[in-house]
PDB file of C-alpha atoms in Angstrom:
ATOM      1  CA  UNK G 217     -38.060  -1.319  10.674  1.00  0.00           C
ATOM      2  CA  UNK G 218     -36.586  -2.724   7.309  1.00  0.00           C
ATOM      3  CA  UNK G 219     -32.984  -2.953   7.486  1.00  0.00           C
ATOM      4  CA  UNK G 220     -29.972  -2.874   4.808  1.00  0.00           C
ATOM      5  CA  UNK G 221     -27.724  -5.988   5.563  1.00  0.00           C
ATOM      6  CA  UNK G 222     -24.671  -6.958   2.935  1.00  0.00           C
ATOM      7  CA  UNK G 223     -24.163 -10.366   3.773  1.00  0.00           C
ATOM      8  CA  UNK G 224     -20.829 -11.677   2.515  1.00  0.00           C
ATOM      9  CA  UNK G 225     -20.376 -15.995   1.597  1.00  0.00           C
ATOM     10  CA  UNK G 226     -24.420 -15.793   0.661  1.00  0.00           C
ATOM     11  CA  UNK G 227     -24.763 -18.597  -1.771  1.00  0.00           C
ATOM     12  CA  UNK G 228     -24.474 -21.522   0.723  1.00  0.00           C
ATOM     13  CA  UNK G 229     -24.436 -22.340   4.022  1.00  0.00           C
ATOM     14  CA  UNK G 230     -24.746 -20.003   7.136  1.00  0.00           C
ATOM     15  CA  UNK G 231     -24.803 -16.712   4.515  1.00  0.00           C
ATOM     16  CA  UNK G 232     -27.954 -18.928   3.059  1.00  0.00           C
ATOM     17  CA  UNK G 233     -30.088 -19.349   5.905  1.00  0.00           C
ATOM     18  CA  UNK G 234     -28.588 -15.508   7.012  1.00  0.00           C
ATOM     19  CA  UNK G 235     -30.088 -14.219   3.822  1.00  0.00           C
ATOM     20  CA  UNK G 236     -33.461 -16.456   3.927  1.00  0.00           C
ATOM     21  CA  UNK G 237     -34.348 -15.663   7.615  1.00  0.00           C
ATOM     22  CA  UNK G 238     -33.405 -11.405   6.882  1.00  0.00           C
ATOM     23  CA  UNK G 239     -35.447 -11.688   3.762  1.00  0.00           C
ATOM     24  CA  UNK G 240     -38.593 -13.384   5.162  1.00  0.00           C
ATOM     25  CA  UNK G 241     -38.363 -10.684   7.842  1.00  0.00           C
ATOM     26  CA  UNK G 242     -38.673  -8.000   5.428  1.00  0.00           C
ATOM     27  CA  UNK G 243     -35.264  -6.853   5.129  1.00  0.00           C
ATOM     28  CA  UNK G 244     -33.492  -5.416   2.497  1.00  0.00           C
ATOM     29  CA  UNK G 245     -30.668  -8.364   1.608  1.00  0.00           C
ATOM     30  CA  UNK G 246     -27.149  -7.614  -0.267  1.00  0.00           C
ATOM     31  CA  UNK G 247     -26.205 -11.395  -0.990  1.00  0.00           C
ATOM     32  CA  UNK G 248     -22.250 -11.297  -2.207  1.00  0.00           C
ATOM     33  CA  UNK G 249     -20.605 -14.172  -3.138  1.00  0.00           C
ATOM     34  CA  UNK G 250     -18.230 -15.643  -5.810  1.00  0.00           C
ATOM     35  CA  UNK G 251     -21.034 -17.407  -7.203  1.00  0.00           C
ATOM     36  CA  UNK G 252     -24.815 -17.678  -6.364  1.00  0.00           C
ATOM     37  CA  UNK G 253     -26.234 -21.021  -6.051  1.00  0.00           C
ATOM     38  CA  UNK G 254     -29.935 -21.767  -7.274  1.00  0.00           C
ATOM     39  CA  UNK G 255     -31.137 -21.325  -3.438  1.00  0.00           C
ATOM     40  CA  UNK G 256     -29.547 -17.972  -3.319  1.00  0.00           C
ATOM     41  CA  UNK G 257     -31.286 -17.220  -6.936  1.00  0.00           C
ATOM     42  CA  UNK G 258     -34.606 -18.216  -5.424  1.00  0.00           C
ATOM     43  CA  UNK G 259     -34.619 -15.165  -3.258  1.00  0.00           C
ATOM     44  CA  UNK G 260     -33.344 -12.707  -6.021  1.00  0.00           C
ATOM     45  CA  UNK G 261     -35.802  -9.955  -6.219  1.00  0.00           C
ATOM     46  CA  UNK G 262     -36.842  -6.461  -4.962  1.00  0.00           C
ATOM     47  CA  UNK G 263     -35.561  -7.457  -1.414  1.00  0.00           C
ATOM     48  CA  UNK G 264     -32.768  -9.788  -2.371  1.00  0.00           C
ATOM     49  CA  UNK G 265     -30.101  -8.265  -4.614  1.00  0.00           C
ATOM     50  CA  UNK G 266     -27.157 -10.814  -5.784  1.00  0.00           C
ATOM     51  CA  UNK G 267     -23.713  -9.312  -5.942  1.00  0.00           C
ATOM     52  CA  UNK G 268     -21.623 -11.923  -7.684  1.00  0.00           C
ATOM     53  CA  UNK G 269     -17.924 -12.015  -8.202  1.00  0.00           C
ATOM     54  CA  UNK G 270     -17.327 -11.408  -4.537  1.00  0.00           C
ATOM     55  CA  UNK G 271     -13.866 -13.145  -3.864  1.00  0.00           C
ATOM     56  CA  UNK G 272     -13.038 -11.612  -0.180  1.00  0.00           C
ATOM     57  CA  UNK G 273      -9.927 -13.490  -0.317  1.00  0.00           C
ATOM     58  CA  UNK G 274      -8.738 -10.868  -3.063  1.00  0.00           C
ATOM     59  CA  UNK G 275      -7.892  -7.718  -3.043  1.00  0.00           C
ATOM     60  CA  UNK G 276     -10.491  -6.591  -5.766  1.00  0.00           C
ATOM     61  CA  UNK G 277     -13.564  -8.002  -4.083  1.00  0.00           C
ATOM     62  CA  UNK G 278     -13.731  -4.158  -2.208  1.00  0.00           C
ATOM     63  CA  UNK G 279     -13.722  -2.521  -5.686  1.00  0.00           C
ATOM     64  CA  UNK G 280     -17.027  -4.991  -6.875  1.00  0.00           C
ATOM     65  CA  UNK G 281     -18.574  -4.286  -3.726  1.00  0.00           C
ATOM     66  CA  UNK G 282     -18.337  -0.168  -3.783  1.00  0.00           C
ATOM     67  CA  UNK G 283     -19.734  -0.400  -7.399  1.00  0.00           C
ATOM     68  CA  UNK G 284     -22.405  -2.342  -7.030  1.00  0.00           C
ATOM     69  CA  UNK G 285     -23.380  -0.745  -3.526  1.00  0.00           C
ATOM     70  CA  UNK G 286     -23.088   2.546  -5.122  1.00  0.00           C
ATOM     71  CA  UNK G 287     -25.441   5.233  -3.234  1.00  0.00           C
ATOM     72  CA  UNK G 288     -26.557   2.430  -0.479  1.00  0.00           C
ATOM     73  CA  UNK G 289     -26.573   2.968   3.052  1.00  0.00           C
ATOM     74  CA  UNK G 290     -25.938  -0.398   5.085  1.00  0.00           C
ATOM     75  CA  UNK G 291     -27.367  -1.028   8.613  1.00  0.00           C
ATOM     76  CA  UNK G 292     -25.295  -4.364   9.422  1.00  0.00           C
ATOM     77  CA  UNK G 293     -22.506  -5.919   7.436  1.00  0.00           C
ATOM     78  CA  UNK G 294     -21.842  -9.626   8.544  1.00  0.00           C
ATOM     79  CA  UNK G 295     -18.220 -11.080   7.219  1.00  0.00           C
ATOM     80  CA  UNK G 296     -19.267 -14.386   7.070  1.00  0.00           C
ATOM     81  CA  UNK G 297     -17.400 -15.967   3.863  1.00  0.00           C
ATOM     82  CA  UNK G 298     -14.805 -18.268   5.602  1.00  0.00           C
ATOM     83  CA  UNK G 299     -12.554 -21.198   4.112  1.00  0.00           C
ATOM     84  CA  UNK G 300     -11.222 -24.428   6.130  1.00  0.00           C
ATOM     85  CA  UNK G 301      -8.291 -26.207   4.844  1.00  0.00           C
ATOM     86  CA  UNK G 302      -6.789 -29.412   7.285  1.00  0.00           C
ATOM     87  CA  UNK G 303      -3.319 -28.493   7.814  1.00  0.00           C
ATOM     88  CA  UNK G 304      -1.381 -30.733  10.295  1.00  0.00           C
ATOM     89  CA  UNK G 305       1.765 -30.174  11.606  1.00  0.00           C
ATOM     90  CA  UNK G 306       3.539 -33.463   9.824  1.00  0.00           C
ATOM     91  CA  UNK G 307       1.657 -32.322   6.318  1.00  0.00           C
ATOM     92  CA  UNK G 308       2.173 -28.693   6.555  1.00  0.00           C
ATOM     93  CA  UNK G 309       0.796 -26.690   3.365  1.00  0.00           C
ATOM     94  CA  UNK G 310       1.831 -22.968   3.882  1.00  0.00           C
ATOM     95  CA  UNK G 311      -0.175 -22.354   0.079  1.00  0.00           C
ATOM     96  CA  UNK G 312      -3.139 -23.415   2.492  1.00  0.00           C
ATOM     97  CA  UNK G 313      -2.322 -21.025   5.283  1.00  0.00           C
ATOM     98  CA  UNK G 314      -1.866 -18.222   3.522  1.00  0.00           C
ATOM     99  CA  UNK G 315      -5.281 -18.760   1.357  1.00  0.00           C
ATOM    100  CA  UNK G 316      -7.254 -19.538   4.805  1.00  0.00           C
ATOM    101  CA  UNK G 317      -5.458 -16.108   5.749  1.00  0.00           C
ATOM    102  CA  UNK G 318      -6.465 -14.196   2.909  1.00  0.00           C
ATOM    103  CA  UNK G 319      -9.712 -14.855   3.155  1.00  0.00           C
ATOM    104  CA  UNK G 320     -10.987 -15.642   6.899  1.00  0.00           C
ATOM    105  CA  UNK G 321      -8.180 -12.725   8.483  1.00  0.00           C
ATOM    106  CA  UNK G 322      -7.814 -10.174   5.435  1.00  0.00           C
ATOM    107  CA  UNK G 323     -11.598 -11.049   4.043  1.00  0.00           C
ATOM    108  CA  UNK G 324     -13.269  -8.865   7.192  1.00  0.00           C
ATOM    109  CA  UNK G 325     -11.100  -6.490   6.920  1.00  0.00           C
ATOM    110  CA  UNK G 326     -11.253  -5.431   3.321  1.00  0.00           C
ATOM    111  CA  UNK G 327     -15.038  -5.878   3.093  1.00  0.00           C
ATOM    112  CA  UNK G 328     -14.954  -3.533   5.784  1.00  0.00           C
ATOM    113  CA  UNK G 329     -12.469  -1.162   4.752  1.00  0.00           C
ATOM    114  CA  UNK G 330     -14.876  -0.737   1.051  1.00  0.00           C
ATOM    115  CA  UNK G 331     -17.939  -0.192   2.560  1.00  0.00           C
ATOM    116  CA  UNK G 332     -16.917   2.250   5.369  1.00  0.00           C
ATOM    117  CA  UNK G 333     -18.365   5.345   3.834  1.00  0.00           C
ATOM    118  CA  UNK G 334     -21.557   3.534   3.826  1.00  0.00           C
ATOM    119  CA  UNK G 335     -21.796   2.859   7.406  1.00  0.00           C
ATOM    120  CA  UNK G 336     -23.187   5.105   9.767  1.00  0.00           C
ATOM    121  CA  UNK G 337     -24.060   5.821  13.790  1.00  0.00           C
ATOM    122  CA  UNK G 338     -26.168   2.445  14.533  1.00  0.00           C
ATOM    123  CA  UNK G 339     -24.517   0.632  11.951  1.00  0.00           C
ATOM    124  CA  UNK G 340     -23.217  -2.652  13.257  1.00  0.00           C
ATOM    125  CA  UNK G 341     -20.531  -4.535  11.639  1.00  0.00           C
ATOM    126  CA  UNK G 342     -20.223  -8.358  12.219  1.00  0.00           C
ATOM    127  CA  UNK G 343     -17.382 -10.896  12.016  1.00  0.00           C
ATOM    128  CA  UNK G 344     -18.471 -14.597  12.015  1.00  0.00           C
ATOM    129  CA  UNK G 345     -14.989 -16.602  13.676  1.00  0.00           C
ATOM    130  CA  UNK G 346     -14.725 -19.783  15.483  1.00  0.00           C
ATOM    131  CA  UNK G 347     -13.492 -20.325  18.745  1.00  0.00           C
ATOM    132  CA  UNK G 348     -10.906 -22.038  17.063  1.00  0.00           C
ATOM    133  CA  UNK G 349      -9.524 -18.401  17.291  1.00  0.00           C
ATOM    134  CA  UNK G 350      -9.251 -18.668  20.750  1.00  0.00           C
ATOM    135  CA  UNK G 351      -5.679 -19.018  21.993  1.00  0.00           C
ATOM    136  CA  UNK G 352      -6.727 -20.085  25.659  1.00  0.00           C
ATOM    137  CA  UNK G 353      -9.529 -22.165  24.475  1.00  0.00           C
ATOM    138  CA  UNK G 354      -6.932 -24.555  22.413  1.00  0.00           C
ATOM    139  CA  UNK G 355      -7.238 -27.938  23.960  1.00  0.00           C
ATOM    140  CA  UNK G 356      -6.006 -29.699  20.402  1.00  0.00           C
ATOM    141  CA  UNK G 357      -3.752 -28.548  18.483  1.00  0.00           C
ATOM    142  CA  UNK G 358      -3.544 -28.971  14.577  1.00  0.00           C
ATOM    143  CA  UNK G 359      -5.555 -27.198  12.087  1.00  0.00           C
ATOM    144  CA  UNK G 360      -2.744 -24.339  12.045  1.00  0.00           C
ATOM    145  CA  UNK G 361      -3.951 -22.144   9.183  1.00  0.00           C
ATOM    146  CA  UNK G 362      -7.571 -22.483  10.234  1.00  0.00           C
ATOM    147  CA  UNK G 363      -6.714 -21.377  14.082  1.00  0.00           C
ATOM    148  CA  UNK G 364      -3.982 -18.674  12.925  1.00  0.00           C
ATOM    149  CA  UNK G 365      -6.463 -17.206  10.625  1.00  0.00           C
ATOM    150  CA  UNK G 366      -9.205 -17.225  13.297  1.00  0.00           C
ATOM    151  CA  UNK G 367      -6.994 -15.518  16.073  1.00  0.00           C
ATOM    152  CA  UNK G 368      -6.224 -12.764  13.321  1.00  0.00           C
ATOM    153  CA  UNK G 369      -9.151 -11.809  12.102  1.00  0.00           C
ATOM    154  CA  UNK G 370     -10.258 -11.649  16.196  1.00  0.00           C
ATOM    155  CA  UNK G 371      -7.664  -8.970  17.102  1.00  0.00           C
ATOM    156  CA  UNK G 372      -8.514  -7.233  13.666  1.00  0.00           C
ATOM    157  CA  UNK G 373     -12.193  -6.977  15.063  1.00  0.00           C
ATOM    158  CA  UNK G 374     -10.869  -5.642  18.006  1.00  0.00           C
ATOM    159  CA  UNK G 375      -9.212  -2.853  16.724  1.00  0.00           C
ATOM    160  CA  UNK G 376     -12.320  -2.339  14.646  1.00  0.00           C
ATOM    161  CA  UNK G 377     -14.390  -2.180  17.840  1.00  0.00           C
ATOM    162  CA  UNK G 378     -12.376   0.536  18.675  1.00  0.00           C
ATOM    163  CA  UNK G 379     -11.866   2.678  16.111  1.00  0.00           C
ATOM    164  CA  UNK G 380     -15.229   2.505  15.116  1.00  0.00           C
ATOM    165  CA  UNK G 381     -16.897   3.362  18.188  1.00  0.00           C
ATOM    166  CA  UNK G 382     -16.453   6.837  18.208  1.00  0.00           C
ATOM    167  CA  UNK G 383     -18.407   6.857  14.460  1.00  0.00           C
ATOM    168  CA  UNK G 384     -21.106   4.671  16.714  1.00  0.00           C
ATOM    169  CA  UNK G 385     -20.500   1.846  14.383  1.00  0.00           C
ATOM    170  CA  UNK G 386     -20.697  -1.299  16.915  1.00  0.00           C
ATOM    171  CA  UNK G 387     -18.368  -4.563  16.536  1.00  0.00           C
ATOM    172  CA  UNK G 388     -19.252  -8.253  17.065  1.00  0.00           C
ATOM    173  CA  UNK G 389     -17.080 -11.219  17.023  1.00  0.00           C
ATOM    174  CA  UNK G 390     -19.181 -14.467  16.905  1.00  0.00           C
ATOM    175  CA  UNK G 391     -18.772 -18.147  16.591  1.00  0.00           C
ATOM    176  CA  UNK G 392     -21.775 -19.778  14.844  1.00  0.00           C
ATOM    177  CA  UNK G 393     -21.223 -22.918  16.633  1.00  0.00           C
ATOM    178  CA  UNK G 394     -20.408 -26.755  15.450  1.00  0.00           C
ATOM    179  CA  UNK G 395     -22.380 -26.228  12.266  1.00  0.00           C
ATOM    180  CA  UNK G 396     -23.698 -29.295   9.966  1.00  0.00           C
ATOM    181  CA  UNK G 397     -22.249 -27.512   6.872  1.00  0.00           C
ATOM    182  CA  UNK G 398     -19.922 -28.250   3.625  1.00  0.00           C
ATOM    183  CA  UNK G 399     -17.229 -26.980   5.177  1.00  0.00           C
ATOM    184  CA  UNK G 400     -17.775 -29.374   8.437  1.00  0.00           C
ATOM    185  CA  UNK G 401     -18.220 -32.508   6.490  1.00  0.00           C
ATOM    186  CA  UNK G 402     -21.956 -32.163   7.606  1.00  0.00           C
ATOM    187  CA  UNK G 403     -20.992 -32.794  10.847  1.00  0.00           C
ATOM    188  CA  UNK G 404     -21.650 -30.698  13.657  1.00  0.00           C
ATOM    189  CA  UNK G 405     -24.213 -30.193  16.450  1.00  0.00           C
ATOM    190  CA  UNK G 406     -26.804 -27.670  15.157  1.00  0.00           C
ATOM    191  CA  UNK G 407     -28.185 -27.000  11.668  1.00  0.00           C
ATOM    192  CA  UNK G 408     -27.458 -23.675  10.015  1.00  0.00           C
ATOM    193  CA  UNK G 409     -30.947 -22.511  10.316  1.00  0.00           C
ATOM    194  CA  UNK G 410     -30.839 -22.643  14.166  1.00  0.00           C
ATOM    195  CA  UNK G 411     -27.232 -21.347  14.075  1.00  0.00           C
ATOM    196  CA  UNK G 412     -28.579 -18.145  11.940  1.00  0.00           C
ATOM    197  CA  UNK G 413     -31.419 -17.626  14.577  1.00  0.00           C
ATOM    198  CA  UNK G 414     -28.541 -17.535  17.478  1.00  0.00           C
ATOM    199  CA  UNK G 415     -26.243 -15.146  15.009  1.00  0.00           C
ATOM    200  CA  UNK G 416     -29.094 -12.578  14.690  1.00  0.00           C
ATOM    201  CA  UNK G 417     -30.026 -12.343  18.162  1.00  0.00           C
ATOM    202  CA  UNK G 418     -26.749 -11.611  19.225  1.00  0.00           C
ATOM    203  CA  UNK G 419     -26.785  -9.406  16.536  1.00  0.00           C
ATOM    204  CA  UNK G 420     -29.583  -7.706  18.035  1.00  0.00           C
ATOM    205  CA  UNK G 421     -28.420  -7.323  21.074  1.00  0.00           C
ATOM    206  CA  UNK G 422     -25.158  -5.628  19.751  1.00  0.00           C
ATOM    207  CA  UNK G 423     -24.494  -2.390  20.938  1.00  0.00           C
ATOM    208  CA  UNK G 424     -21.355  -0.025  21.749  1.00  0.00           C
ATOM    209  CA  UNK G 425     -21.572  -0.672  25.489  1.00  0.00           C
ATOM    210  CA  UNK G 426     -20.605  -4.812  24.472  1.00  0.00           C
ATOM    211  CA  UNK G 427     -18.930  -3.973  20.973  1.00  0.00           C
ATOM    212  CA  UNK G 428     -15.896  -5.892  20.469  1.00  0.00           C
ATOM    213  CA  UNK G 429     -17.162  -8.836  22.884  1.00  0.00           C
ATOM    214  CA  UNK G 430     -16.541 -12.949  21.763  1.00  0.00           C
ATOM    215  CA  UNK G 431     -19.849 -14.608  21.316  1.00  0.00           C
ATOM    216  CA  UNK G 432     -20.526 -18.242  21.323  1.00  0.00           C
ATOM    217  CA  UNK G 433     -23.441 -18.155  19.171  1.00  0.00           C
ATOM    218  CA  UNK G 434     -25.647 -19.522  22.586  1.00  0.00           C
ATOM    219  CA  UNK G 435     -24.701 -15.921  24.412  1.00  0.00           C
ATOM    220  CA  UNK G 436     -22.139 -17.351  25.876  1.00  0.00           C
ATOM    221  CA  UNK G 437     -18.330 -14.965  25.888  1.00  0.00           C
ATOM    222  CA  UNK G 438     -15.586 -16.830  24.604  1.00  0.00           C
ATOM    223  CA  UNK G 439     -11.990 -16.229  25.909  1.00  0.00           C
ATOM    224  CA  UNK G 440      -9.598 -14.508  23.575  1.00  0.00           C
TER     225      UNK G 440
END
């Protein structure tokens, strides 16, 4: 069955391969980003639809989206635009909190908020974190607007899981893993294809007897 999937933080990275695997499964693809990149342009066609100008990390990003989703019905939404600023304690940039706030906590929440009256029962909304978000899993340190903005937007999709339950709307909260990807320095452990494949099978097996659960993007639950 073709599905309708807005995809937020298309252009590059994880939202790339995200869009490239839906779309060569046959899927119907909403790509949003600020800016699409030549890959993202590629895909551009009957199945692949570009919505440009997609800032999540402003408030105006839910009015682009509503207009250009106009008379849509979306089977998955997957927040996945995210931005990673260093901020160490001895350096501390509170300009860079508050942007990795407004878009990694605030982003989810108002892409969500917009497209609400397009969801319906057996839509699934998904919120790509990090377990830098986890409190108990904080071995480091550092990184303060990165791991404040992570924890945030994981107690937002909480209270999403819950309130949008009863509408049979299901919740995930999922870290893609180490990821080699601009925002990691290309460092990391897996590629962002194989981090897509492990996103969409959890994905899949997202329902609202687990909504509201911390992936690792292997299966494994994360602690809060």
């Amino acid at each position: 069955m073709s599905l309708n999937i807005l995809i937020t933080g298309a252009n590059r990275g994880i939202g790339l391969a995200l869009s490239q695997q839906l779309h060569a499964a046959g899927h119907k693809v909403f790509a949003a980003c600020r800016e699409a990149s030549e890959a993202l342009q590629a895909l551009a066609g009957e199945r692949l639809h570009i919505i440009e100008g997609v800032d999540v990390g402003q408030a105006q990003c839910g009015t682009v989206l509503t207009e250009a989703l106009q008379g849509q019905s979306l089977n998955w939404v997957i927040n996945n635009a995210g931005l990673l600023i260093n901020t160490p304690l001895n350096t501390l940039d509170f300009e860079a909190i508050e942007a990795q706030m407004h878009v990694n906590a605030y982003g989810p929440l108002r892409v969500t908020q917009a497209v609400l009256p397009l969801l319906h029962e057996g839509s699934k909304v998904v919120i790509i974190t990090s377990r830098m978000g986890s409190i108990a899993d904080n071995s480091s340190g550092g990184h303060y607007g990165y791991r404040m903005s992570k924890s945030a937007v994981n107690s937002a999709g909480t209270s999403l899981a819950h309130d949008l339950k009863p509408r049979g709307i299901a919740v995930a909260l999922i870290h893609p893993g180490y990821v080699q990807t601009g925002m990691t320095g290309h460092q990391g452990h897996i590629d962002t294809a194989t981090s897509a494949e492990g996103i969409l099978a959890r994905i899949e097996g997202l329902n609202l007897e687990n909504t509201g659960t911390f992936w690792h993007v292997n299966g494994e639950v994360l602690p809060w």
